[in-house]
mmCIF file of C-alpha atoms and ligand atoms in Angstrom:
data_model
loop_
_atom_site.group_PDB
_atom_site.id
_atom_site.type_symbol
_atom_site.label_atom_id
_atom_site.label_comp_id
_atom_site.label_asym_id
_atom_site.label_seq_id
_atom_site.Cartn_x
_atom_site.Cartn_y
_atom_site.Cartn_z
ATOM 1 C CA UNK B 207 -14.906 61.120 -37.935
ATOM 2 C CA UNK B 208 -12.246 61.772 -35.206
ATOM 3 C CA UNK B 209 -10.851 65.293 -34.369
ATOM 4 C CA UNK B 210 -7.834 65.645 -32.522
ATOM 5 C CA UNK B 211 -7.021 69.369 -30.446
ATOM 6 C CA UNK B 212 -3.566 70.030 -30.808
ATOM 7 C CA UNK B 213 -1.400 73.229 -30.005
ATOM 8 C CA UNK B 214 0.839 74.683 -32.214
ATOM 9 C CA UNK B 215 4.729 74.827 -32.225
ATOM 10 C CA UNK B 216 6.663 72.627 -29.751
ATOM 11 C CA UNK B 217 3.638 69.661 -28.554
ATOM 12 C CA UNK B 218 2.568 69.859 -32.261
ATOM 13 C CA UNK B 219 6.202 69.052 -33.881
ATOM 14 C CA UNK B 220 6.700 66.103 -31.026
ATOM 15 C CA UNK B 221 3.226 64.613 -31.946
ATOM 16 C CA UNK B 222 4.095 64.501 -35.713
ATOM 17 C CA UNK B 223 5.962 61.585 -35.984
ATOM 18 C CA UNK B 224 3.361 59.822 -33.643
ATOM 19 C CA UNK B 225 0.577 60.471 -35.746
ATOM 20 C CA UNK B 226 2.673 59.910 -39.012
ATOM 21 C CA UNK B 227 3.008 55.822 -37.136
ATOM 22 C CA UNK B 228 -0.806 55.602 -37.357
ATOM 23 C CA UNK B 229 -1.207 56.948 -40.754
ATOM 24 C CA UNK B 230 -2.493 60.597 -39.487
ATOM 25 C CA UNK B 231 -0.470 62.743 -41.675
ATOM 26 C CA UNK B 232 -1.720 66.537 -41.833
ATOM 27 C CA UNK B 233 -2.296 68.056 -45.432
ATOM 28 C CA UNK B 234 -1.382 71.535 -44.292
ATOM 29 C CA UNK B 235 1.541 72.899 -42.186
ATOM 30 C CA UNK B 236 -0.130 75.152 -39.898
ATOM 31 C CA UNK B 237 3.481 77.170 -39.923
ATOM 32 C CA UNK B 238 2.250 78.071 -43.435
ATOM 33 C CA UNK B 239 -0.990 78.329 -43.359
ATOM 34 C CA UNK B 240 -3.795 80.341 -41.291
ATOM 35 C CA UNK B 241 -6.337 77.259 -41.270
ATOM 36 C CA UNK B 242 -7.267 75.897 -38.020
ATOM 37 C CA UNK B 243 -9.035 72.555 -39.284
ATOM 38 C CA UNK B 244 -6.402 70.397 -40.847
ATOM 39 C CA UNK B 245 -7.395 67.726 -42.992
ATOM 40 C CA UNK B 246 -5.380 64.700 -42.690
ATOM 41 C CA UNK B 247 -4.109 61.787 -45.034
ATOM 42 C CA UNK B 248 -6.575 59.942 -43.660
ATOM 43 C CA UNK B 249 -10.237 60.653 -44.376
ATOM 44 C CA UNK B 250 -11.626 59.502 -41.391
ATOM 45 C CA UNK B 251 -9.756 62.140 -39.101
ATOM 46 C CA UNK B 252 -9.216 65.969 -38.275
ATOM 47 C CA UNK B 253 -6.545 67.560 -36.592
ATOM 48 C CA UNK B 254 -7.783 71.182 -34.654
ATOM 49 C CA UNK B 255 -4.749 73.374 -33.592
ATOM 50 C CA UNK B 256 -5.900 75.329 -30.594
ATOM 51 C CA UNK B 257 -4.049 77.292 -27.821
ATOM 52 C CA UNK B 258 -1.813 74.938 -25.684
ATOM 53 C CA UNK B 259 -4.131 76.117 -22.144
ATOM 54 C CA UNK B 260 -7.819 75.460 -24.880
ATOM 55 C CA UNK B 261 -7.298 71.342 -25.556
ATOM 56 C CA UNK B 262 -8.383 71.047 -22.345
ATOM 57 C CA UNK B 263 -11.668 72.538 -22.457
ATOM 58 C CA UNK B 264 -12.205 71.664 -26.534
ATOM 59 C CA UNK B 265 -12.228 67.914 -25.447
ATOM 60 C CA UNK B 266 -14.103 68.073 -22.467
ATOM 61 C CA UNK B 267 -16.928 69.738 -24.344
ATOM 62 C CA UNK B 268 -16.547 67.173 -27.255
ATOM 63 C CA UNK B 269 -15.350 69.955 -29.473
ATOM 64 C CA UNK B 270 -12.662 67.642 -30.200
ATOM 65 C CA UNK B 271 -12.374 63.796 -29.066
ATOM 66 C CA UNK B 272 -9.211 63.591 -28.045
ATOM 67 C CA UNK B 273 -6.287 66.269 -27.817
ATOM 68 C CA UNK B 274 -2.496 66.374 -26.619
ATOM 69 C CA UNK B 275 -2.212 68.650 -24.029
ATOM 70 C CA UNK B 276 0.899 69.407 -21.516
ATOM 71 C CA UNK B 277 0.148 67.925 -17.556
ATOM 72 C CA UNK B 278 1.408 71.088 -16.598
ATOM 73 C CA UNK B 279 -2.094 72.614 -18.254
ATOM 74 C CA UNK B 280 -4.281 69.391 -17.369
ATOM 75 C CA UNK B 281 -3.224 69.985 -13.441
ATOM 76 C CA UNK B 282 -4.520 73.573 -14.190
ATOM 77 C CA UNK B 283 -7.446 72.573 -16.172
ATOM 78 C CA UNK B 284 -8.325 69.539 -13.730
ATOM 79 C CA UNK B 285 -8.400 65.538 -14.939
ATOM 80 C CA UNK B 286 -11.901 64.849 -13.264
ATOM 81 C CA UNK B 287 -13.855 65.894 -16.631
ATOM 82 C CA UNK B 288 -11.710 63.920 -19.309
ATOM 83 C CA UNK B 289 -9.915 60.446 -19.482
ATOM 84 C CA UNK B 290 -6.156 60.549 -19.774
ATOM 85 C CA UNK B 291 -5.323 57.069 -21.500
ATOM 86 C CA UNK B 292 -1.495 57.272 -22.257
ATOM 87 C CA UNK B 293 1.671 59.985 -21.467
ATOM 88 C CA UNK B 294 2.870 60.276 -24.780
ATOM 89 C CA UNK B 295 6.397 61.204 -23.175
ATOM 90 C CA UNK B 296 6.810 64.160 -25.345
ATOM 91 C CA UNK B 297 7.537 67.699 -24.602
ATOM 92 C CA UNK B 298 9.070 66.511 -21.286
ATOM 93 C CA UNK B 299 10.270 69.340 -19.007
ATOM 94 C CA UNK B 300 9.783 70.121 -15.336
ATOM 95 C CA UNK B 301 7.530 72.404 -12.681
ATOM 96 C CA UNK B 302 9.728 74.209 -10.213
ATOM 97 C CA UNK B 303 9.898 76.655 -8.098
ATOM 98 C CA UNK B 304 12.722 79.026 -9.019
ATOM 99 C CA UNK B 305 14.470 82.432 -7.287
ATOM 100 C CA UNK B 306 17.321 84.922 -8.145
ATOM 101 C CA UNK B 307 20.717 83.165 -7.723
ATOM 102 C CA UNK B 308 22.255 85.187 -5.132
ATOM 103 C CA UNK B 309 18.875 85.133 -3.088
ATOM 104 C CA UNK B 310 19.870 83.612 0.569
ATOM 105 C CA UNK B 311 16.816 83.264 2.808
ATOM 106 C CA UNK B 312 13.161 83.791 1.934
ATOM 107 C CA UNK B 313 10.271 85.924 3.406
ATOM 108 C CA UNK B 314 8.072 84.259 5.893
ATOM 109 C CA UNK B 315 4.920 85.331 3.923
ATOM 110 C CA UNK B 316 6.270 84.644 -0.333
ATOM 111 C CA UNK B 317 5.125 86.512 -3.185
ATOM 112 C CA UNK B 318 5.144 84.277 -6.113
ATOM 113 C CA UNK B 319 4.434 85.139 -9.855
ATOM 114 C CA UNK B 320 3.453 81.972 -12.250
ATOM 115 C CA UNK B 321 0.725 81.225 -14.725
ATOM 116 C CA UNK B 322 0.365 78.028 -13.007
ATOM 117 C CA UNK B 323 -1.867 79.144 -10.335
ATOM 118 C CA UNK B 324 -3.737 76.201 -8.549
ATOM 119 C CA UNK B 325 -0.838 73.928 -8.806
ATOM 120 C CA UNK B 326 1.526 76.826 -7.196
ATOM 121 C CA UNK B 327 -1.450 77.471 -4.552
ATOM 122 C CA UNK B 328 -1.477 73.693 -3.224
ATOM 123 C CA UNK B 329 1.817 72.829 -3.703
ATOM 124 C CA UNK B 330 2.467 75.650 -1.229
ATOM 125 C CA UNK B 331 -0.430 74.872 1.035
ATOM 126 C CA UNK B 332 0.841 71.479 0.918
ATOM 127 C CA UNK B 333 4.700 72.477 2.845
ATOM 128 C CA UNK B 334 2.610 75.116 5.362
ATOM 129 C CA UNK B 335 4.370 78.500 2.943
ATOM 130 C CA UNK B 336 2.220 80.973 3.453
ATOM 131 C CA UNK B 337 2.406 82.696 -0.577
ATOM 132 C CA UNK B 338 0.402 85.320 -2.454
ATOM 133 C CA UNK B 339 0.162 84.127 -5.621
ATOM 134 C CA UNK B 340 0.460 86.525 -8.785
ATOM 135 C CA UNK B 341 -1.166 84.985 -11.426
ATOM 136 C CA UNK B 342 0.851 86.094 -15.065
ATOM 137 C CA UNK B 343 0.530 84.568 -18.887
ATOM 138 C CA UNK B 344 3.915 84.706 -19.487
ATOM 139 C CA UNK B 345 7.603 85.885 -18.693
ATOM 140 C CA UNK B 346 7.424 85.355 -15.553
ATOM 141 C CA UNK B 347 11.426 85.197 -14.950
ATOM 142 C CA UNK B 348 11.117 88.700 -15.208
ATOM 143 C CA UNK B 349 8.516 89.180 -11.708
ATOM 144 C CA UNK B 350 11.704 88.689 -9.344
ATOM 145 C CA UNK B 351 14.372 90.971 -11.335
ATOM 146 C CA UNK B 352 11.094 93.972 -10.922
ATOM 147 C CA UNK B 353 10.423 93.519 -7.800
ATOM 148 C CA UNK B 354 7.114 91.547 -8.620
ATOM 149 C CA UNK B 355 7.896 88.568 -6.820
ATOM 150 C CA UNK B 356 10.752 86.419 -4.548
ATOM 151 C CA UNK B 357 9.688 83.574 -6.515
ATOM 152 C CA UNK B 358 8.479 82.238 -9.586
ATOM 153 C CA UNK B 359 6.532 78.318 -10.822
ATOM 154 C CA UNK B 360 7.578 78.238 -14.377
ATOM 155 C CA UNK B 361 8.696 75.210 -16.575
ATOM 156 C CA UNK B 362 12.332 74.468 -16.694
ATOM 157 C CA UNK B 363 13.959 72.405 -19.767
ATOM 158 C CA UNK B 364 17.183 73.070 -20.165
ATOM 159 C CA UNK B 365 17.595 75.694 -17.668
ATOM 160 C CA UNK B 366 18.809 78.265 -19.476
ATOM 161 C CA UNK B 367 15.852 80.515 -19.533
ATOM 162 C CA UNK B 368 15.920 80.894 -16.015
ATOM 163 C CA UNK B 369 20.125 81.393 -16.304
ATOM 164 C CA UNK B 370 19.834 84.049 -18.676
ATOM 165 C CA UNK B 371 17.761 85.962 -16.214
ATOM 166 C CA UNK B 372 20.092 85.698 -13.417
ATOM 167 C CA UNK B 373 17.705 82.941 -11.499
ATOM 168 C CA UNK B 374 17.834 79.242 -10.296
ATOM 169 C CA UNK B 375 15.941 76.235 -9.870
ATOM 170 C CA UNK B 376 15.015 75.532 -6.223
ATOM 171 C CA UNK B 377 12.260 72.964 -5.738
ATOM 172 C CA UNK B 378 10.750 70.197 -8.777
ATOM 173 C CA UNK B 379 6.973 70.777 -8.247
ATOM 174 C CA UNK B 380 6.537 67.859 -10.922
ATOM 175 C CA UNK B 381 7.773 66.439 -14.072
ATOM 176 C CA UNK B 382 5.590 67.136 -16.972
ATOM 177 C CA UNK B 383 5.305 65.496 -20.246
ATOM 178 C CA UNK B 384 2.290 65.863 -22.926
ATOM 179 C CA UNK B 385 -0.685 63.329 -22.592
ATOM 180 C CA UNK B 386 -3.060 62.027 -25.037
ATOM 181 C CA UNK B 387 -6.706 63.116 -23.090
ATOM 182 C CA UNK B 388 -10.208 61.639 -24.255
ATOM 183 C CA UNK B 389 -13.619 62.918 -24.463
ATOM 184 C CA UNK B 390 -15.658 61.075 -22.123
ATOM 185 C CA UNK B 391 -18.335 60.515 -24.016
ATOM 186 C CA UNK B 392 -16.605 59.630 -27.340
ATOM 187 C CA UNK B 393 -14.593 57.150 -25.760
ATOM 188 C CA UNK B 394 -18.145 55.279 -25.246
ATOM 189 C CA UNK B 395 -19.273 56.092 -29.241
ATOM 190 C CA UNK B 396 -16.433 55.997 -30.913
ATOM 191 C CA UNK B 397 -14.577 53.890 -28.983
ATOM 192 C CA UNK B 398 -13.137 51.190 -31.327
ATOM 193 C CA UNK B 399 -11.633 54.012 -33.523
ATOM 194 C CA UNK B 400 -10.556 55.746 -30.629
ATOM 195 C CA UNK B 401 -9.145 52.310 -28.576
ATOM 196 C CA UNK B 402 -7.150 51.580 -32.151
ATOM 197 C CA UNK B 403 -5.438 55.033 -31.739
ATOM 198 C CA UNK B 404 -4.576 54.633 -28.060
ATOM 199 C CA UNK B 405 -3.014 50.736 -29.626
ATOM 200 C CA UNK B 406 -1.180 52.652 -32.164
ATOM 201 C CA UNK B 407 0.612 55.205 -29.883
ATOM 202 C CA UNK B 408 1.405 52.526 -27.503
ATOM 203 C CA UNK B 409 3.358 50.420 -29.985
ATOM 204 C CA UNK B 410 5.032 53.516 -31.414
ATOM 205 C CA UNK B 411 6.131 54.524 -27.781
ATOM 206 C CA UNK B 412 7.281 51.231 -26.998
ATOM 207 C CA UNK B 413 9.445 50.535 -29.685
ATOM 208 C CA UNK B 414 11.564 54.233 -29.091
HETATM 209 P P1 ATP Y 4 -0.272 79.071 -24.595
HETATM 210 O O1 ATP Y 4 -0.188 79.333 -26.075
HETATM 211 O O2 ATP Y 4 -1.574 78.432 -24.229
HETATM 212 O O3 ATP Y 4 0.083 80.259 -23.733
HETATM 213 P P2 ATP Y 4 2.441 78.091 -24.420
HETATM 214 O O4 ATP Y 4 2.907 79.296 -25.140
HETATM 215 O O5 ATP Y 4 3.007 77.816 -23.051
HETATM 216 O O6 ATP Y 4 0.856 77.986 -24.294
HETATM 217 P P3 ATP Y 4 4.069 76.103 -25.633
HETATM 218 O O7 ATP Y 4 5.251 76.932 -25.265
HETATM 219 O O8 ATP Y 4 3.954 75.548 -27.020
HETATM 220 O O9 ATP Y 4 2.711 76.847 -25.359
HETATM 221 O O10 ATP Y 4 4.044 74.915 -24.599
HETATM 222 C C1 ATP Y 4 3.097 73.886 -24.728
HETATM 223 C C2 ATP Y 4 3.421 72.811 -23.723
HETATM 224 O O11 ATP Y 4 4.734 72.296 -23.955
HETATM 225 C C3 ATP Y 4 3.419 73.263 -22.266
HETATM 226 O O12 ATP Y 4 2.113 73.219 -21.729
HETATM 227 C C4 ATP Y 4 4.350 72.238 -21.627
HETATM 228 O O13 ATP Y 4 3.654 71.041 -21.334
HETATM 229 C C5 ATP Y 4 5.372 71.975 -22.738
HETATM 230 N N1 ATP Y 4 6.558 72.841 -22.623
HETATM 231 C C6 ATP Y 4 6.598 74.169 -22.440
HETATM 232 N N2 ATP Y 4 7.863 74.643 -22.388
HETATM 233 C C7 ATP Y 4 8.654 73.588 -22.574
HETATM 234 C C8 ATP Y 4 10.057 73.436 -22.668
HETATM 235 N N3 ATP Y 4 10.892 74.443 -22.527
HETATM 236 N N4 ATP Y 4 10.529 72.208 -22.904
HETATM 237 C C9 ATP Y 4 9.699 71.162 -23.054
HETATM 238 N N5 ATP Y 4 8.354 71.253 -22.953
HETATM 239 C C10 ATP Y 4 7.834 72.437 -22.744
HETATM 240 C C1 PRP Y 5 9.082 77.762 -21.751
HETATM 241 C C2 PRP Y 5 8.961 78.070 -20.258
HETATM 242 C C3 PRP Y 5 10.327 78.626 -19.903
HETATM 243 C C4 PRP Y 5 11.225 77.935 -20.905
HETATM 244 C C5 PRP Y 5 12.047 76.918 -20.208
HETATM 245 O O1 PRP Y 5 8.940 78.927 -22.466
HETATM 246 O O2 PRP Y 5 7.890 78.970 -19.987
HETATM 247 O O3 PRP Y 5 10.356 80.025 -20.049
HETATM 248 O O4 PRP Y 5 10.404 77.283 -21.886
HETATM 249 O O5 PRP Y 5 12.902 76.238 -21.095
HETATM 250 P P1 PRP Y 5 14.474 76.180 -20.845
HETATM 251 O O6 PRP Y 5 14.678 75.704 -19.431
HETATM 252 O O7 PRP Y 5 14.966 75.196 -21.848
HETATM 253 O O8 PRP Y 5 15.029 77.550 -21.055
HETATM 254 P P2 PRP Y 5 8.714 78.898 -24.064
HETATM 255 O O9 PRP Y 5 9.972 78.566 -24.762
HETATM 256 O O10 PRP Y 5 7.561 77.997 -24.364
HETATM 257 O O11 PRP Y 5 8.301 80.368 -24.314
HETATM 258 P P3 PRP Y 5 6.854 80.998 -24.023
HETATM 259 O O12 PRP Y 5 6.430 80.550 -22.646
HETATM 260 O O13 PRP Y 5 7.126 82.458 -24.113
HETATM 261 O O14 PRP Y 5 5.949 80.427 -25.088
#
């Protein structure tokens, strides 16, 4: 038996059709239903739909043997404890740095809100900016127009987010796209199943 940790909504939908190539169709739709184990067309495998920031920490425990999880949260999480076989190139956006439009110069010393803590923390360290980080879970275009923060680390797609709040993209941090991760441990038991599924998704990715 294989389970795979996948978040709901946008990582979910962009992993469909991958799945669908190696046969790994879900039973359920988990926009219709409340169940969190999905059976699949095939017998042999489960699909687990978790928090986007949990996949992490599902497969490193062996919760789950593999998952699809944003780099965005595996730079939070830290790579160390899990094998990351193959980007899966899907929910592709990017990590910046963003401020309010009309803002000219910076404080010496930055305030900066962003659920992206340890990333934000050594990507500053790394360019000598002194910044107070202010961790948040979420809207954090709104910490500049408050007063919260000068600056925010968010994810920026198409930009607009960020335009309909009256800020702009400054500095790319990193581009981020979804990866498939591995349980260490499974990859040593189970790995012929779990080898076959990284072979799948390669051929499906190379022939887009
Ligand atoms: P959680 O539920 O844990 O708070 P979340 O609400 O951020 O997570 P999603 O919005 O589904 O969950 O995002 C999941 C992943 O999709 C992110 O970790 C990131 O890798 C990617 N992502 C987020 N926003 C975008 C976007 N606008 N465009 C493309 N990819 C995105
Ligand atoms: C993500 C991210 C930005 C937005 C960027 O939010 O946190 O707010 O997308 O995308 P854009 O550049 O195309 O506007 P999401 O849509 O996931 O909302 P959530 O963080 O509230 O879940």
């Amino acid at each position: 038996m294989l389970t795979i940790a996948v978040s709901k909504g946008r990582i979910y939908e962009d992993a469909l059709p991958l799945l669908a190539e190696a046969g790994i169709i879900p039973v359920d739709d988990p926009k219709k239903s409340r169940k969190l184990i999905l059976d699949t067309t095939r017998e042999d495998v489960k699909i687990v739909i978790i928090r986007a920031t949990d996949v992490p920490t599902f497969v490193e425990y062996g919760a789950a043997d593999l998952g699809i999880a944003g780099k965005d949260v595996l730079l939070e999480h830290g790579a160390e404890s899990l094998y990351e076989p193959l980007d899966l190139k899907i929910a592709a956006c990017r990590l910046m740095t963003a401020t309010p439009k009309d803002l000219t110069e910076l404080p010496r010393r930055i305030r900066v809100a962003t659920k992206y803590v340890k990333t934000a923390q050594s990507y500053f360290a790394s360019r000598g900016i002194q910044a107070e980080i202010i961790k948040l879970y979420g809207s954090m275009e709104l910490a500049p127009l408050v007063g919260l923060a000068d600056c925010i680390v968010d994810l920026v797609d198409t930009g607009n987010t960020l335009k309909a709040n009256g800020l702009e993209p400054r500095d790319l941090i990193t581009e981020i796209s979804s990866r498939l991760i591995v349980n260490k441990a499974a990859m040593k038991m189970k790995h012929a199943e779990i080898q076959a599924l990284i072979d799948n998704f390669k051929q499906t990715l190379a022939s887009r």
